[in-house]
PDB file of C-alpha atoms in Angstrom:
ATOM      1  CA  UNK A   1      75.153-178.024 -85.976  1.00  0.00           C
ATOM      2  CA  UNK A   2      74.255-179.859 -89.171  1.00  0.00           C
ATOM      3  CA  UNK A   3      75.515-183.364 -90.061  1.00  0.00           C
ATOM      4  CA  UNK A   4      78.899-182.962 -91.702  1.00  0.00           C
ATOM      5  CA  UNK A   5      79.875-179.800 -89.834  1.00  0.00           C
ATOM      6  CA  UNK A   6      82.612-181.604 -87.898  1.00  0.00           C
ATOM      7  CA  UNK A   7      84.087-183.104 -91.060  1.00  0.00           C
ATOM      8  CA  UNK A   8      84.001-179.785 -92.937  1.00  0.00           C
ATOM      9  CA  UNK A   9      85.740-178.011 -90.048  1.00  0.00           C
ATOM     10  CA  UNK A  10      88.232-180.887 -89.745  1.00  0.00           C
ATOM     11  CA  UNK A  11      89.105-180.657 -93.434  1.00  0.00           C
ATOM     12  CA  UNK A  12      89.355-176.858 -93.275  1.00  0.00           C
ATOM     13  CA  UNK A  13      91.681-176.911 -90.261  1.00  0.00           C
ATOM     14  CA  UNK A  14      93.904-179.511 -91.936  1.00  0.00           C
ATOM     15  CA  UNK A  15      94.068-177.241 -94.990  1.00  0.00           C
ATOM     16  CA  UNK A  16      94.893-174.115 -92.949  1.00  0.00           C
ATOM     17  CA  UNK A  17      97.361-175.929 -90.702  1.00  0.00           C
ATOM     18  CA  UNK A  18      99.132-177.380 -93.736  1.00  0.00           C
ATOM     19  CA  UNK A  19      99.424-173.987 -95.421  1.00  0.00           C
ATOM     20  CA  UNK A  20     100.894-172.498 -92.246  1.00  0.00           C
ATOM     21  CA  UNK A  21     103.337-175.381 -92.035  1.00  0.00           C
ATOM     22  CA  UNK A  22     104.421-174.811 -95.645  1.00  0.00           C
ATOM     23  CA  UNK A  23     104.755-171.047 -95.125  1.00  0.00           C
ATOM     24  CA  UNK A  24     106.986-171.453 -92.085  1.00  0.00           C
ATOM     25  CA  UNK A  25     108.885-174.480 -93.358  1.00  0.00           C
ATOM     26  CA  UNK A  26     111.733-172.397 -94.798  1.00  0.00           C
ATOM     27  CA  UNK A  27     112.344-170.860 -91.374  1.00  0.00           C
ATOM     28  CA  UNK A  28     112.871-174.237 -89.753  1.00  0.00           C
ATOM     29  CA  UNK A  29     116.413-175.694 -89.764  1.00  0.00           C
ATOM     30  CA  UNK A  30     116.867-178.794 -91.934  1.00  0.00           C
ATOM     31  CA  UNK A  31     118.028-180.768 -88.926  1.00  0.00           C
ATOM     32  CA  UNK A  32     114.832-179.914 -87.076  1.00  0.00           C
ATOM     33  CA  UNK A  33     112.651-180.904 -90.061  1.00  0.00           C
ATOM     34  CA  UNK A  34     114.531-184.185 -90.381  1.00  0.00           C
ATOM     35  CA  UNK A  35     114.036-184.870 -86.683  1.00  0.00           C
ATOM     36  CA  UNK A  36     110.316-184.076 -86.975  1.00  0.00           C
ATOM     37  CA  UNK A  37     110.000-186.456 -89.926  1.00  0.00           C
ATOM     38  CA  UNK A  38     111.735-189.256 -88.032  1.00  0.00           C
ATOM     39  CA  UNK A  39     109.425-188.659 -85.063  1.00  0.00           C
ATOM     40  CA  UNK A  40     106.362-188.710 -87.349  1.00  0.00           C
ATOM     41  CA  UNK A  41     107.568-192.001 -88.804  1.00  0.00           C
ATOM     42  CA  UNK A  42     107.975-193.510 -85.343  1.00  0.00           C
ATOM     43  CA  UNK A  43     104.551-192.273 -84.211  1.00  0.00           C
ATOM     44  CA  UNK A  44     102.985-193.696 -87.374  1.00  0.00           C
ATOM     45  CA  UNK A  45     104.666-197.054 -86.765  1.00  0.00           C
ATOM     46  CA  UNK A  46     103.598-197.212 -83.112  1.00  0.00           C
ATOM     47  CA  UNK A  47     100.003-196.252 -83.945  1.00  0.00           C
ATOM     48  CA  UNK A  48      99.904-198.842 -86.718  1.00  0.00           C
ATOM     49  CA  UNK A  49     101.193-201.569 -84.405  1.00  0.00           C
ATOM     50  CA  UNK A  50      98.665-200.516 -81.773  1.00  0.00           C
ATOM     51  CA  UNK A  51      95.795-200.854 -84.249  1.00  0.00           C
ATOM     52  CA  UNK A  52      96.951-204.254 -85.532  1.00  0.00           C
ATOM     53  CA  UNK A  53      97.387-205.697 -82.043  1.00  0.00           C
ATOM     54  CA  UNK A  54      94.211-204.267 -80.484  1.00  0.00           C
ATOM     55  CA  UNK A  55      91.807-205.366 -83.222  1.00  0.00           C
ATOM     56  CA  UNK A  56      90.870-208.975 -83.882  1.00  0.00           C
ATOM     57  CA  UNK A  57      90.204-209.296 -87.620  1.00  0.00           C
ATOM     58  CA  UNK A  58      88.638-212.010 -89.730  1.00  0.00           C
ATOM     59  CA  UNK A  59      91.902-212.989 -91.378  1.00  0.00           C
ATOM     60  CA  UNK A  60      90.414-214.730 -94.413  1.00  0.00           C
ATOM     61  CA  UNK A  61      88.162-211.744 -95.104  1.00  0.00           C
ATOM     62  CA  UNK A  62      91.077-209.350 -94.587  1.00  0.00           C
ATOM     63  CA  UNK A  63      93.131-211.326 -97.129  1.00  0.00           C
ATOM     64  CA  UNK A  64      90.251-211.168 -99.618  1.00  0.00           C
ATOM     65  CA  UNK A  65      89.795-207.436 -98.991  1.00  0.00           C
ATOM     66  CA  UNK A  66      93.497-206.723 -99.487  1.00  0.00           C
ATOM     67  CA  UNK A  67      93.582-208.661-102.755  1.00  0.00           C
ATOM     68  CA  UNK A  68      90.403-207.091-104.143  1.00  0.00           C
ATOM     69  CA  UNK A  69      91.139-203.611-102.821  1.00  0.00           C
ATOM     70  CA  UNK A  70      94.739-203.766-104.001  1.00  0.00           C
ATOM     71  CA  UNK A  71      93.665-204.926-107.443  1.00  0.00           C
ATOM     72  CA  UNK A  72      91.063-202.147-107.607  1.00  0.00           C
ATOM     73  CA  UNK A  73      93.561-199.495-106.567  1.00  0.00           C
ATOM     74  CA  UNK A  74      96.171-200.822-108.998  1.00  0.00           C
ATOM     75  CA  UNK A  75      93.721-200.847-111.896  1.00  0.00           C
ATOM     76  CA  UNK A  76      92.828-197.235-111.124  1.00  0.00           C
ATOM     77  CA  UNK A  77      96.557-196.488-110.676  1.00  0.00           C
ATOM     78  CA  UNK A  78      95.735-194.316-107.664  1.00  0.00           C
ATOM     79  CA  UNK A  79      99.273-193.734-106.445  1.00  0.00           C
ATOM     80  CA  UNK A  80     100.661-193.283-109.945  1.00  0.00           C
ATOM     81  CA  UNK A  81      98.014-190.667-110.757  1.00  0.00           C
ATOM     82  CA  UNK A  82      98.702-188.884-107.482  1.00  0.00           C
ATOM     83  CA  UNK A  83     102.423-188.918-108.166  1.00  0.00           C
ATOM     84  CA  UNK A  84     101.836-187.313-111.567  1.00  0.00           C
ATOM     85  CA  UNK A  85      99.794-184.602-109.854  1.00  0.00           C
ATOM     86  CA  UNK A  86     102.720-183.430-107.754  1.00  0.00           C
ATOM     87  CA  UNK A  87     105.964-181.944-108.953  1.00  0.00           C
ATOM     88  CA  UNK A  88     108.263-184.164-106.915  1.00  0.00           C
ATOM     89  CA  UNK A  89     106.327-187.378-107.260  1.00  0.00           C
ATOM     90  CA  UNK A  90     107.703-189.390-104.361  1.00  0.00           C
ATOM     91  CA  UNK A  91     107.663-186.482-101.903  1.00  0.00           C
ATOM     92  CA  UNK A  92     104.165-185.395-102.873  1.00  0.00           C
ATOM     93  CA  UNK A  93     102.644-188.871-102.533  1.00  0.00           C
ATOM     94  CA  UNK A  94     104.549-189.509 -99.291  1.00  0.00           C
ATOM     95  CA  UNK A  95     103.073-186.368 -97.740  1.00  0.00           C
ATOM     96  CA  UNK A  96      99.564-187.069 -98.998  1.00  0.00           C
ATOM     97  CA  UNK A  97      99.458-190.719 -97.967  1.00  0.00           C
ATOM     98  CA  UNK A  98     101.105-190.197 -94.576  1.00  0.00           C
ATOM     99  CA  UNK A  99      98.772-187.346 -93.653  1.00  0.00           C
ATOM    100  CA  UNK A 100      95.631-188.995 -95.052  1.00  0.00           C
ATOM    101  CA  UNK A 101      96.197-192.139 -93.013  1.00  0.00           C
ATOM    102  CA  UNK A 102      97.107-190.289 -89.828  1.00  0.00           C
ATOM    103  CA  UNK A 103      94.016-188.072 -90.082  1.00  0.00           C
ATOM    104  CA  UNK A 104      91.468-190.771 -90.953  1.00  0.00           C
ATOM    105  CA  UNK A 105      92.623-194.145 -89.596  1.00  0.00           C
ATOM    106  CA  UNK A 106      91.517-194.707 -86.045  1.00  0.00           C
ATOM    107  CA  UNK A 107      88.522-195.211 -83.776  1.00  0.00           C
ATOM    108  CA  UNK A 108      88.139-191.458 -83.177  1.00  0.00           C
ATOM    109  CA  UNK A 109      87.440-190.930 -86.886  1.00  0.00           C
ATOM    110  CA  UNK A 110      84.969-193.790 -87.263  1.00  0.00           C
ATOM    111  CA  UNK A 111      83.103-193.185 -84.032  1.00  0.00           C
ATOM    112  CA  UNK A 112      83.117-189.413 -84.546  1.00  0.00           C
ATOM    113  CA  UNK A 113      81.540-189.734 -87.997  1.00  0.00           C
ATOM    114  CA  UNK A 114      78.920-192.216 -86.784  1.00  0.00           C
ATOM    115  CA  UNK A 115      77.991-190.048 -83.801  1.00  0.00           C
ATOM    116  CA  UNK A 116      77.669-186.962 -85.975  1.00  0.00           C
ATOM    117  CA  UNK A 117      75.689-188.678 -88.722  1.00  0.00           C
ATOM    118  CA  UNK A 118      73.415-190.861 -86.599  1.00  0.00           C
ATOM    119  CA  UNK A 119      72.957-188.693 -83.490  1.00  0.00           C
ATOM    120  CA  UNK A 120      73.986-185.177 -84.542  1.00  0.00           C
ATOM    121  CA  UNK A 121      76.810-185.111 -81.972  1.00  0.00           C
ATOM    122  CA  UNK A 122      79.902-183.393 -83.441  1.00  0.00           C
ATOM    123  CA  UNK A 123      81.885-183.247 -80.177  1.00  0.00           C
ATOM    124  CA  UNK A 124      84.340-186.024 -81.010  1.00  0.00           C
ATOM    125  CA  UNK A 125      85.032-184.775 -84.538  1.00  0.00           C
ATOM    126  CA  UNK A 126      85.521-181.202 -83.325  1.00  0.00           C
ATOM    127  CA  UNK A 127      88.114-182.402 -80.818  1.00  0.00           C
ATOM    128  CA  UNK A 128      89.836-184.380 -83.567  1.00  0.00           C
ATOM    129  CA  UNK A 129      89.756-181.343 -85.885  1.00  0.00           C
ATOM    130  CA  UNK A 130      91.898-179.236 -83.559  1.00  0.00           C
ATOM    131  CA  UNK A 131      94.323-182.108 -82.961  1.00  0.00           C
ATOM    132  CA  UNK A 132      94.676-182.510 -86.740  1.00  0.00           C
ATOM    133  CA  UNK A 133      95.282-178.758 -87.120  1.00  0.00           C
ATOM    134  CA  UNK A 134      98.497-178.936 -85.120  1.00  0.00           C
ATOM    135  CA  UNK A 135      99.452-182.284 -86.662  1.00  0.00           C
ATOM    136  CA  UNK A 136      99.010-180.929 -90.202  1.00  0.00           C
ATOM    137  CA  UNK A 137     101.248-177.963 -89.367  1.00  0.00           C
ATOM    138  CA  UNK A 138     104.065-180.268 -88.287  1.00  0.00           C
ATOM    139  CA  UNK A 139     103.518-182.715 -91.144  1.00  0.00           C
ATOM    140  CA  UNK A 140     103.461-180.049 -93.863  1.00  0.00           C
ATOM    141  CA  UNK A 141     106.597-178.387 -92.519  1.00  0.00           C
ATOM    142  CA  UNK A 142     108.440-181.686 -93.003  1.00  0.00           C
ATOM    143  CA  UNK A 143     106.586-183.585 -95.749  1.00  0.00           C
ATOM    144  CA  UNK A 144     105.541-180.752 -98.033  1.00  0.00           C
ATOM    145  CA  UNK A 145     102.582-179.841-100.206  1.00  0.00           C
ATOM    146  CA  UNK A 146     101.088-183.349-100.349  1.00  0.00           C
ATOM    147  CA  UNK A 147      99.780-182.780 -96.820  1.00  0.00           C
ATOM    148  CA  UNK A 148      97.624-179.887 -98.057  1.00  0.00           C
ATOM    149  CA  UNK A 149      95.781-182.188-100.461  1.00  0.00           C
ATOM    150  CA  UNK A 150      95.064-184.661 -97.655  1.00  0.00           C
ATOM    151  CA  UNK A 151      92.348-182.195 -96.581  1.00  0.00           C
ATOM    152  CA  UNK A 152      90.359-183.333 -99.633  1.00  0.00           C
ATOM    153  CA  UNK A 153      90.703-186.977 -98.582  1.00  0.00           C
ATOM    154  CA  UNK A 154      89.570-186.117 -95.056  1.00  0.00           C
ATOM    155  CA  UNK A 155      86.508-184.407 -96.540  1.00  0.00           C
ATOM    156  CA  UNK A 156      85.715-187.349 -98.831  1.00  0.00           C
ATOM    157  CA  UNK A 157      86.398-190.192 -96.387  1.00  0.00           C
ATOM    158  CA  UNK A 158      84.787-188.732 -93.271  1.00  0.00           C
ATOM    159  CA  UNK A 159      81.981-187.160 -95.280  1.00  0.00           C
ATOM    160  CA  UNK A 160      81.081-190.523 -96.819  1.00  0.00           C
ATOM    161  CA  UNK A 161      80.886-192.273 -93.449  1.00  0.00           C
ATOM    162  CA  UNK A 162      78.908-189.401 -91.909  1.00  0.00           C
ATOM    163  CA  UNK A 163      76.437-189.424 -94.811  1.00  0.00           C
ATOM    164  CA  UNK A 164      75.922-193.184 -94.552  1.00  0.00           C
ATOM    165  CA  UNK A 165      75.433-192.940 -90.798  1.00  0.00           C
ATOM    166  CA  UNK A 166      72.901-190.137 -91.331  1.00  0.00           C
ATOM    167  CA  UNK A 167      70.818-192.116 -93.839  1.00  0.00           C
ATOM    168  CA  UNK A 168      71.303-195.629 -92.479  1.00  0.00           C
ATOM    169  CA  UNK A 169      71.842-195.060 -88.757  1.00  0.00           C
ATOM    170  CA  UNK A 170      74.696-196.774 -86.934  1.00  0.00           C
ATOM    171  CA  UNK A 171      75.379-199.033 -89.899  1.00  0.00           C
ATOM    172  CA  UNK A 172      78.949-200.104 -89.150  1.00  0.00           C
ATOM    173  CA  UNK A 173      79.231-203.514 -87.547  1.00  0.00           C
ATOM    174  CA  UNK A 174      81.805-203.952 -84.811  1.00  0.00           C
ATOM    175  CA  UNK A 175      83.627-206.692 -86.745  1.00  0.00           C
ATOM    176  CA  UNK A 176      83.727-204.576 -89.910  1.00  0.00           C
ATOM    177  CA  UNK A 177      85.324-201.759 -87.916  1.00  0.00           C
ATOM    178  CA  UNK A 178      87.883-204.189 -86.475  1.00  0.00           C
ATOM    179  CA  UNK A 179      88.774-205.437 -89.960  1.00  0.00           C
ATOM    180  CA  UNK A 180      89.122-201.883 -91.290  1.00  0.00           C
ATOM    181  CA  UNK A 181      91.238-200.729 -88.347  1.00  0.00           C
ATOM    182  CA  UNK A 182      93.470-203.797 -88.650  1.00  0.00           C
ATOM    183  CA  UNK A 183      94.079-203.107 -92.350  1.00  0.00           C
ATOM    184  CA  UNK A 184      94.568-199.420 -91.601  1.00  0.00           C
ATOM    185  CA  UNK A 185      97.143-200.314 -88.964  1.00  0.00           C
ATOM    186  CA  UNK A 186      99.054-202.408 -91.489  1.00  0.00           C
ATOM    187  CA  UNK A 187      98.999-199.554 -93.985  1.00  0.00           C
ATOM    188  CA  UNK A 188     100.353-197.210 -91.322  1.00  0.00           C
ATOM    189  CA  UNK A 189     103.247-199.589 -90.634  1.00  0.00           C
ATOM    190  CA  UNK A 190     104.070-199.554 -94.352  1.00  0.00           C
ATOM    191  CA  UNK A 191     103.784-195.769 -94.379  1.00  0.00           C
ATOM    192  CA  UNK A 192     106.224-195.439 -91.472  1.00  0.00           C
ATOM    193  CA  UNK A 193     108.892-197.328 -93.399  1.00  0.00           C
ATOM    194  CA  UNK A 194     108.233-195.205 -96.482  1.00  0.00           C
ATOM    195  CA  UNK A 195     108.676-192.039 -94.418  1.00  0.00           C
ATOM    196  CA  UNK A 196     112.080-193.369 -93.389  1.00  0.00           C
ATOM    197  CA  UNK A 197     112.989-194.079 -97.029  1.00  0.00           C
ATOM    198  CA  UNK A 198     112.338-197.827 -97.175  1.00  0.00           C
ATOM    199  CA  UNK A 199     109.883-199.894 -99.264  1.00  0.00           C
ATOM    200  CA  UNK A 200     109.458-197.087-101.794  1.00  0.00           C
ATOM    201  CA  UNK A 201     108.352-199.615-104.414  1.00  0.00           C
ATOM    202  CA  UNK A 202     105.253-200.521-102.369  1.00  0.00           C
ATOM    203  CA  UNK A 203     102.202-198.614-103.677  1.00  0.00           C
ATOM    204  CA  UNK A 204     100.500-197.940-100.355  1.00  0.00           C
ATOM    205  CA  UNK A 205      97.767-195.743-101.816  1.00  0.00           C
ATOM    206  CA  UNK A 206      96.713-198.544-104.178  1.00  0.00           C
ATOM    207  CA  UNK A 207      95.952-200.670-101.098  1.00  0.00           C
ATOM    208  CA  UNK A 208      93.829-197.974 -99.438  1.00  0.00           C
ATOM    209  CA  UNK A 209      90.526-199.136-101.042  1.00  0.00           C
ATOM    210  CA  UNK A 210      90.887-202.332 -98.983  1.00  0.00           C
ATOM    211  CA  UNK A 211      90.338-200.377 -95.772  1.00  0.00           C
ATOM    212  CA  UNK A 212      87.349-198.537 -97.201  1.00  0.00           C
ATOM    213  CA  UNK A 213      85.758-201.736 -98.542  1.00  0.00           C
ATOM    214  CA  UNK A 214      86.257-203.401 -95.137  1.00  0.00           C
ATOM    215  CA  UNK A 215      83.853-200.941 -93.517  1.00  0.00           C
ATOM    216  CA  UNK A 216      80.946-202.172 -95.616  1.00  0.00           C
ATOM    217  CA  UNK A 217      81.569-205.923 -95.984  1.00  0.00           C
TER     218      UNK A 217
END
């Protein structure tokens, strides 16, 4: 297998799973879809809390990263541009952001990309790909078409880390990973509340560059 195979398959399975979820969404009762969405929100919250409590960040650096990353994302108007891309702005961005974070924030993603890029071992990413396939089906059936576009983010985010690992070796420092996972956990907590209909004014996607920057600082 070539470097990047795991990420390409992961992105493809997210895309296919999302399309299947959309196709079968109309056959699912509204009560069931609402229950699934509430469960997804709870899982997102619990995973976010887990990441924030398990990782010991450099708080001053995290503050700096959030300010710089948030400013960068706001200047680019990432969430606003994404909202304009979808028909129902809030629903589209909610699906995209929720799915993108769930599929890419976590030690399995980071370690899987590093193993594939630096050592040619795709095992971890392949396992994650099939987990994400079923997750994307459930997410798309409840959160809509925004989940489909998260496949592009998976391809970009994981592909970037895999490429850097391939050219630079195991470049990610343990502390940088802890900072990124801590920020990612916080973003997932915010996302959980947005899934439940709270904090809609918070532009979560505009803060996402903070997590990406944390990996390299």
